[in-house]
């Protein structure tokens, strides 16, 4: 499927919609989720037009891939959850319940997070 440049995270990247930035570098932007599900709930997105982890790992450069994952760990550090532990999660496609078609990695923390997934 072709990347949709009208998706909400693409609009955030273009500055058309505001966000609460946590971290930004050449490869990634991290911002607070608008409906946080934990005391720390940050979304980390690549700056390039990638729909999902499938698309990203197929098309992105090594530098973009390293940059995104370094940004995820940087966000854990900046939000103070590195010592207590945290979770990263990326929803992909229909069964993954992906709502926004621009790759994003959720960073959760700030409380015990319980089991990995619900029963569905
Ligand atoms: P998902 O695609 O299911 O992994 O989740 C998309 C996430 O994006 C949800 O947690 C939403 O709360 C979040 N979200 C949607 N719009 C915005 C926005 N404008 N700013 C920040 N977070 C958003």
Short mmCIF file of N, CA and C and ligand atoms in Angstrom, two decimals:
data_model
loop_
_atom_site.label_atom_id
_atom_site.label_comp_id
_atom_site.label_asym_id
_atom_site.label_seq_id
_atom_site.Cartn_x
_atom_site.Cartn_y
_atom_site.Cartn_z
N UNK A 1 0.85 -1.20 0.00
CA UNK A 1 0.00 0.00 0.00
C UNK A 1 0.88 1.25 0.00
N UNK A 2 0.47 2.28 -0.76
CA UNK A 2 1.26 3.51 -0.83
C UNK A 2 1.11 4.31 0.46
N UNK A 3 2.19 4.95 0.86
CA UNK A 3 2.19 5.81 2.05
C UNK A 3 1.21 6.97 1.84
N UNK A 4 0.40 7.26 2.85
CA UNK A 4 -0.57 8.36 2.78
C UNK A 4 0.03 9.61 3.44
N UNK A 5 0.45 10.59 2.64
CA UNK A 5 1.08 11.78 3.23
C UNK A 5 0.11 12.68 4.00
N UNK A 6 -1.18 12.34 3.97
CA UNK A 6 -2.16 13.12 4.73
C UNK A 6 -2.39 12.58 6.14
N UNK A 7 -1.67 11.52 6.54
CA UNK A 7 -1.91 10.97 7.88
C UNK A 7 -1.45 11.96 8.95
N UNK A 8 -2.00 11.80 10.14
CA UNK A 8 -1.83 12.83 11.18
C UNK A 8 -0.37 12.99 11.62
N UNK A 9 0.40 11.91 11.60
CA UNK A 9 1.79 12.05 12.04
C UNK A 9 2.64 12.73 10.94
N UNK A 10 2.27 12.52 9.68
CA UNK A 10 2.94 13.26 8.60
C UNK A 10 2.65 14.75 8.75
N UNK A 11 1.43 15.06 9.14
CA UNK A 11 1.06 16.47 9.33
C UNK A 11 1.82 17.06 10.53
N UNK A 12 2.01 16.29 11.57
CA UNK A 12 2.82 16.76 12.71
C UNK A 12 4.25 17.02 12.25
N UNK A 13 4.81 16.11 11.46
CA UNK A 13 6.18 16.28 10.97
C UNK A 13 6.32 17.55 10.12
N UNK A 14 5.27 17.89 9.38
CA UNK A 14 5.32 19.10 8.54
C UNK A 14 4.99 20.37 9.33
N UNK A 15 4.67 20.21 10.63
CA UNK A 15 4.37 21.38 11.45
C UNK A 15 2.96 21.90 11.26
N UNK A 16 2.09 21.11 10.62
CA UNK A 16 0.72 21.56 10.37
C UNK A 16 -0.17 21.36 11.59
N UNK A 17 0.25 20.43 12.46
CA UNK A 17 -0.49 20.12 13.69
C UNK A 17 0.53 20.16 14.83
N UNK A 18 0.17 20.76 15.97
CA UNK A 18 1.14 20.83 17.07
C UNK A 18 1.31 19.50 17.78
N UNK A 19 2.43 19.36 18.45
CA UNK A 19 2.64 18.20 19.31
C UNK A 19 3.50 18.66 20.48
N UNK A 20 3.52 17.84 21.53
CA UNK A 20 4.37 18.14 22.68
C UNK A 20 5.65 17.33 22.52
N UNK A 21 6.66 17.99 21.98
CA UNK A 21 7.90 17.30 21.63
C UNK A 21 8.70 16.90 22.88
N UNK A 22 9.18 15.67 22.86
CA UNK A 22 10.07 15.15 23.91
C UNK A 22 11.51 15.14 23.42
N UNK A 23 11.66 14.80 22.13
CA UNK A 23 13.01 14.67 21.57
C UNK A 23 12.91 14.77 20.05
N UNK A 24 13.94 15.33 19.45
CA UNK A 24 13.99 15.38 17.98
C UNK A 24 15.43 15.38 17.52
N UNK A 25 15.70 14.63 16.47
CA UNK A 25 17.00 14.70 15.81
C UNK A 25 16.79 14.51 14.31
N UNK A 26 17.84 14.25 13.58
CA UNK A 26 17.73 14.17 12.12
C UNK A 26 16.86 13.00 11.66
N UNK A 27 16.72 11.98 12.51
CA UNK A 27 16.03 10.76 12.08
C UNK A 27 14.65 10.56 12.68
N UNK A 28 14.41 11.17 13.83
CA UNK A 28 13.19 10.84 14.57
C UNK A 28 12.62 12.05 15.29
N UNK A 29 11.30 11.96 15.52
CA UNK A 29 10.59 12.93 16.37
C UNK A 29 9.84 12.12 17.42
N UNK A 30 9.94 12.57 18.67
CA UNK A 30 9.22 11.91 19.77
C UNK A 30 8.33 12.94 20.44
N UNK A 31 7.08 12.54 20.69
CA UNK A 31 6.12 13.47 21.30
C UNK A 31 5.14 12.69 22.17
N UNK A 32 4.53 13.41 23.12
CA UNK A 32 3.59 12.77 24.04
C UNK A 32 2.34 12.32 23.29
N UNK A 33 1.88 11.11 23.61
CA UNK A 33 0.62 10.62 23.06
C UNK A 33 -0.52 11.49 23.58
N UNK A 34 -1.46 11.78 22.71
CA UNK A 34 -2.56 12.67 23.07
C UNK A 34 -3.53 12.02 24.06
N UNK A 35 -3.56 10.70 24.11
CA UNK A 35 -4.39 9.95 25.07
C UNK A 35 -3.49 8.97 25.83
N UNK A 36 -2.71 9.49 26.79
CA UNK A 36 -1.71 8.64 27.44
C UNK A 36 -2.34 7.46 28.20
N UNK A 37 -1.72 6.29 28.05
CA UNK A 37 -2.19 5.09 28.73
C UNK A 37 -1.28 4.68 29.88
N UNK A 38 -0.32 5.52 30.21
CA UNK A 38 0.60 5.29 31.32
C UNK A 38 1.18 6.66 31.68
N UNK A 39 1.78 6.80 32.88
CA UNK A 39 2.36 8.10 33.23
C UNK A 39 3.35 8.60 32.17
N UNK A 40 4.11 7.70 31.60
CA UNK A 40 4.93 8.03 30.43
C UNK A 40 4.35 7.30 29.23
N UNK A 41 3.94 8.05 28.22
CA UNK A 41 3.45 7.45 26.97
C UNK A 41 3.86 8.39 25.85
N UNK A 42 4.94 8.02 25.20
CA UNK A 42 5.53 8.86 24.15
C UNK A 42 5.54 8.05 22.86
N UNK A 43 5.30 8.74 21.75
CA UNK A 43 5.38 8.13 20.42
C UNK A 43 6.66 8.57 19.75
N UNK A 44 7.39 7.63 19.19
CA UNK A 44 8.63 7.93 18.48
C UNK A 44 8.42 7.54 17.02
N UNK A 45 8.60 8.52 16.13
CA UNK A 45 8.35 8.26 14.71
C UNK A 45 9.58 8.61 13.87
N UNK A 46 9.79 7.86 12.80
CA UNK A 46 10.86 8.23 11.87
C UNK A 46 10.44 9.46 11.07
N UNK A 47 11.41 10.24 10.64
CA UNK A 47 11.08 11.43 9.85
C UNK A 47 10.71 11.08 8.41
N UNK A 48 11.15 9.94 7.95
CA UNK A 48 10.85 9.51 6.59
C UNK A 48 9.44 8.94 6.48
N UNK A 49 8.93 8.82 5.24
CA UNK A 49 7.57 8.37 5.00
C UNK A 49 7.43 6.85 4.99
N UNK A 50 7.31 6.27 6.18
CA UNK A 50 7.20 4.82 6.30
C UNK A 50 5.90 4.47 7.01
N UNK A 51 5.17 3.56 6.42
CA UNK A 51 3.84 3.24 6.95
C UNK A 51 3.90 2.37 8.21
N UNK A 52 4.85 1.45 8.25
CA UNK A 52 4.86 0.47 9.34
C UNK A 52 6.28 -0.08 9.49
N UNK A 53 6.45 -0.94 10.48
CA UNK A 53 7.76 -1.56 10.67
C UNK A 53 8.15 -2.42 9.47
N UNK A 54 7.16 -3.04 8.83
CA UNK A 54 7.43 -3.83 7.62
C UNK A 54 8.05 -2.95 6.54
N UNK A 55 7.38 -1.83 6.29
CA UNK A 55 7.80 -0.88 5.26
C UNK A 55 9.18 -0.29 5.62
N UNK A 56 9.32 0.08 6.89
CA UNK A 56 10.55 0.74 7.35
C UNK A 56 11.77 -0.17 7.18
N UNK A 57 11.66 -1.40 7.62
CA UNK A 57 12.82 -2.29 7.54
C UNK A 57 13.12 -2.70 6.10
N UNK A 58 12.11 -2.62 5.24
CA UNK A 58 12.34 -2.94 3.83
C UNK A 58 13.01 -1.80 3.08
N UNK A 59 12.67 -0.54 3.42
CA UNK A 59 13.08 0.59 2.59
C UNK A 59 14.05 1.57 3.24
N UNK A 60 14.09 1.63 4.57
CA UNK A 60 14.90 2.66 5.23
C UNK A 60 16.39 2.31 5.18
N UNK A 61 17.22 3.36 5.26
CA UNK A 61 18.67 3.14 5.30
C UNK A 61 19.09 2.64 6.68
N UNK A 62 20.32 2.11 6.74
CA UNK A 62 20.85 1.64 8.03
C UNK A 62 20.87 2.80 9.03
N UNK A 63 21.22 3.98 8.55
CA UNK A 63 21.31 5.15 9.44
C UNK A 63 19.92 5.50 9.99
N UNK A 64 18.90 5.43 9.14
CA UNK A 64 17.55 5.74 9.62
C UNK A 64 17.09 4.71 10.65
N UNK A 65 17.41 3.45 10.40
CA UNK A 65 16.98 2.40 11.34
C UNK A 65 17.71 2.56 12.67
N UNK A 66 19.00 2.75 12.63
CA UNK A 66 19.76 2.97 13.87
C UNK A 66 19.27 4.23 14.57
N UNK A 67 19.02 5.27 13.79
CA UNK A 67 18.60 6.54 14.37
C UNK A 67 17.28 6.42 15.10
N UNK A 68 16.33 5.69 14.53
CA UNK A 68 15.03 5.54 15.18
C UNK A 68 15.18 4.81 16.51
N UNK A 69 15.91 3.71 16.51
CA UNK A 69 16.01 2.92 17.74
C UNK A 69 16.85 3.63 18.81
N UNK A 70 17.84 4.39 18.38
CA UNK A 70 18.58 5.20 19.36
C UNK A 70 17.66 6.26 19.97
N UNK A 71 16.78 6.83 19.15
CA UNK A 71 15.84 7.83 19.66
C UNK A 71 14.89 7.22 20.69
N UNK A 72 14.47 5.98 20.46
CA UNK A 72 13.58 5.31 21.41
C UNK A 72 14.27 5.19 22.78
N UNK A 73 15.50 4.72 22.78
CA UNK A 73 16.22 4.58 24.06
C UNK A 73 16.49 5.95 24.68
N UNK A 74 16.74 6.95 23.84
CA UNK A 74 16.95 8.31 24.35
C UNK A 74 15.69 8.82 25.04
N UNK A 75 14.54 8.52 24.49
CA UNK A 75 13.28 8.94 25.10
C UNK A 75 13.10 8.27 26.47
N UNK A 76 13.43 7.00 26.58
CA UNK A 76 13.34 6.33 27.88
C UNK A 76 14.24 7.06 28.89
N UNK A 77 15.42 7.41 28.46
CA UNK A 77 16.35 8.14 29.33
C UNK A 77 15.77 9.50 29.72
N UNK A 78 15.31 10.25 28.73
CA UNK A 78 14.82 11.61 28.99
C UNK A 78 13.57 11.63 29.87
N UNK A 79 12.75 10.59 29.79
CA UNK A 79 11.52 10.56 30.58
C UNK A 79 11.73 9.88 31.92
N UNK A 80 12.95 9.43 32.19
CA UNK A 80 13.30 8.94 33.51
C UNK A 80 12.88 7.52 33.82
N UNK A 81 12.61 6.71 32.80
CA UNK A 81 12.13 5.35 33.06
C UNK A 81 13.20 4.28 32.86
N UNK A 82 14.39 4.68 32.47
CA UNK A 82 15.42 3.69 32.18
C UNK A 82 15.69 2.80 33.39
N UNK A 83 15.78 3.39 34.57
CA UNK A 83 16.14 2.61 35.77
C UNK A 83 15.00 1.70 36.22
N UNK A 84 13.75 2.15 36.09
CA UNK A 84 12.62 1.37 36.60
C UNK A 84 12.07 0.39 35.57
N UNK A 85 12.39 0.59 34.32
CA UNK A 85 11.90 -0.30 33.26
C UNK A 85 10.78 0.34 32.48
N UNK A 86 10.59 -0.14 31.26
CA UNK A 86 9.63 0.47 30.35
C UNK A 86 9.28 -0.53 29.27
N UNK A 87 8.40 -0.11 28.39
CA UNK A 87 7.98 -1.01 27.30
C UNK A 87 7.95 -0.23 25.99
N UNK A 88 8.41 -0.88 24.92
CA UNK A 88 8.22 -0.31 23.58
C UNK A 88 7.29 -1.23 22.81
N UNK A 89 6.44 -0.61 21.98
CA UNK A 89 5.42 -1.39 21.27
C UNK A 89 5.12 -0.69 19.95
N UNK A 90 4.96 -1.48 18.91
CA UNK A 90 4.55 -0.91 17.62
C UNK A 90 3.41 -1.74 17.06
N UNK A 91 2.28 -1.08 16.85
CA UNK A 91 1.13 -1.76 16.26
C UNK A 91 1.26 -1.73 14.75
N UNK A 92 1.01 -2.87 14.12
CA UNK A 92 1.22 -2.98 12.67
C UNK A 92 -0.01 -3.61 12.03
N UNK A 93 -0.62 -2.84 11.13
CA UNK A 93 -1.71 -3.39 10.33
C UNK A 93 -2.98 -3.69 11.11
N UNK A 94 -3.86 -4.43 10.47
CA UNK A 94 -5.21 -4.65 11.01
C UNK A 94 -5.18 -5.42 12.33
N UNK A 95 -4.54 -6.57 12.36
CA UNK A 95 -4.53 -7.35 13.59
C UNK A 95 -3.70 -6.68 14.67
N UNK A 96 -2.74 -5.87 14.28
CA UNK A 96 -1.96 -5.12 15.26
C UNK A 96 -2.69 -3.88 15.77
N UNK A 97 -3.87 -3.61 15.20
CA UNK A 97 -4.70 -2.45 15.59
C UNK A 97 -3.95 -1.13 15.38
N UNK A 98 -3.29 -1.02 14.24
CA UNK A 98 -2.61 0.24 13.90
C UNK A 98 -3.64 1.25 13.42
N UNK A 99 -3.69 2.40 14.10
CA UNK A 99 -4.68 3.43 13.74
C UNK A 99 -4.09 4.49 12.82
N UNK A 100 -2.82 4.81 13.01
CA UNK A 100 -2.19 5.88 12.20
C UNK A 100 -1.16 5.23 11.28
N UNK A 101 -1.31 5.41 9.95
CA UNK A 101 -0.43 4.71 9.01
C UNK A 101 0.91 5.40 8.75
N UNK A 102 1.57 5.78 9.86
CA UNK A 102 2.97 6.22 9.81
C UNK A 102 3.63 5.49 10.97
N UNK A 103 4.70 4.75 10.70
CA UNK A 103 5.35 3.95 11.74
C UNK A 103 5.52 4.76 13.02
N UNK A 104 5.12 4.17 14.14
CA UNK A 104 5.35 4.80 15.44
C UNK A 104 5.64 3.73 16.46
N UNK A 105 6.56 4.06 17.34
CA UNK A 105 6.89 3.17 18.46
C UNK A 105 6.40 3.85 19.72
N UNK A 106 5.52 3.15 20.44
CA UNK A 106 5.04 3.66 21.72
C UNK A 106 6.10 3.36 22.78
N UNK A 107 6.36 4.33 23.65
CA UNK A 107 7.21 4.11 24.82
C UNK A 107 6.32 4.32 26.05
N UNK A 108 6.15 3.25 26.83
CA UNK A 108 5.32 3.32 28.04
C UNK A 108 6.20 3.15 29.27
N UNK A 109 5.83 3.80 30.35
CA UNK A 109 6.55 3.59 31.61
C UNK A 109 5.94 4.43 32.71
N UNK A 110 6.61 4.41 33.86
CA UNK A 110 6.18 5.23 34.99
C UNK A 110 5.31 4.48 35.98
N UNK A 111 4.95 3.25 35.67
CA UNK A 111 4.23 2.37 36.61
C UNK A 111 4.43 0.94 36.14
N UNK A 112 4.17 -0.05 37.02
CA UNK A 112 4.23 -1.44 36.55
C UNK A 112 3.21 -1.63 35.42
N UNK A 113 3.63 -2.23 34.33
CA UNK A 113 2.81 -2.26 33.12
C UNK A 113 2.02 -3.55 32.93
N UNK A 114 2.20 -4.51 33.81
CA UNK A 114 1.40 -5.73 33.72
C UNK A 114 1.82 -6.63 32.58
N UNK A 115 0.92 -7.52 32.24
CA UNK A 115 1.23 -8.52 31.22
C UNK A 115 1.41 -7.87 29.86
N UNK A 116 2.04 -8.60 28.98
CA UNK A 116 2.42 -8.05 27.69
C UNK A 116 1.22 -7.63 26.83
N UNK A 117 0.24 -8.50 26.68
CA UNK A 117 -0.94 -8.14 25.89
C UNK A 117 -2.20 -8.67 26.58
N UNK A 118 -3.35 -8.05 26.26
CA UNK A 118 -4.62 -8.53 26.77
C UNK A 118 -5.07 -9.77 26.01
N UNK A 119 -6.21 -10.31 26.42
CA UNK A 119 -6.69 -11.54 25.78
C UNK A 119 -7.40 -11.27 24.46
N UNK A 120 -7.69 -9.97 24.19
CA UNK A 120 -8.29 -9.61 22.89
C UNK A 120 -9.78 -9.72 22.89
P1 LIG B 1 -1.86 3.02 17.05
O1 LIG B 1 -1.85 3.44 15.61
O2 LIG B 1 -3.01 2.13 17.39
O3 LIG B 1 -0.55 2.42 17.49
O4 LIG B 1 -2.08 4.30 17.98
C1 LIG B 1 -2.01 5.62 17.53
C2 LIG B 1 -1.75 6.49 18.73
O5 LIG B 1 -1.65 7.83 18.27
C3 LIG B 1 -2.85 6.47 19.81
O6 LIG B 1 -2.25 6.11 21.05
C4 LIG B 1 -3.37 7.91 19.82
O7 LIG B 1 -3.74 8.36 21.11
C5 LIG B 1 -2.19 8.68 19.26
N1 LIG B 1 -2.51 9.93 18.60
C6 LIG B 1 -3.42 10.16 17.62
N2 LIG B 1 -3.39 11.44 17.23
C7 LIG B 1 -2.42 12.04 17.96
C8 LIG B 1 -1.92 13.37 18.02
N3 LIG B 1 -2.40 14.35 17.24
N4 LIG B 1 -0.94 13.64 18.90
C9 LIG B 1 -0.44 12.67 19.69
N5 LIG B 1 -0.88 11.40 19.69
C10 LIG B 1 -1.87 11.09 18.84
#
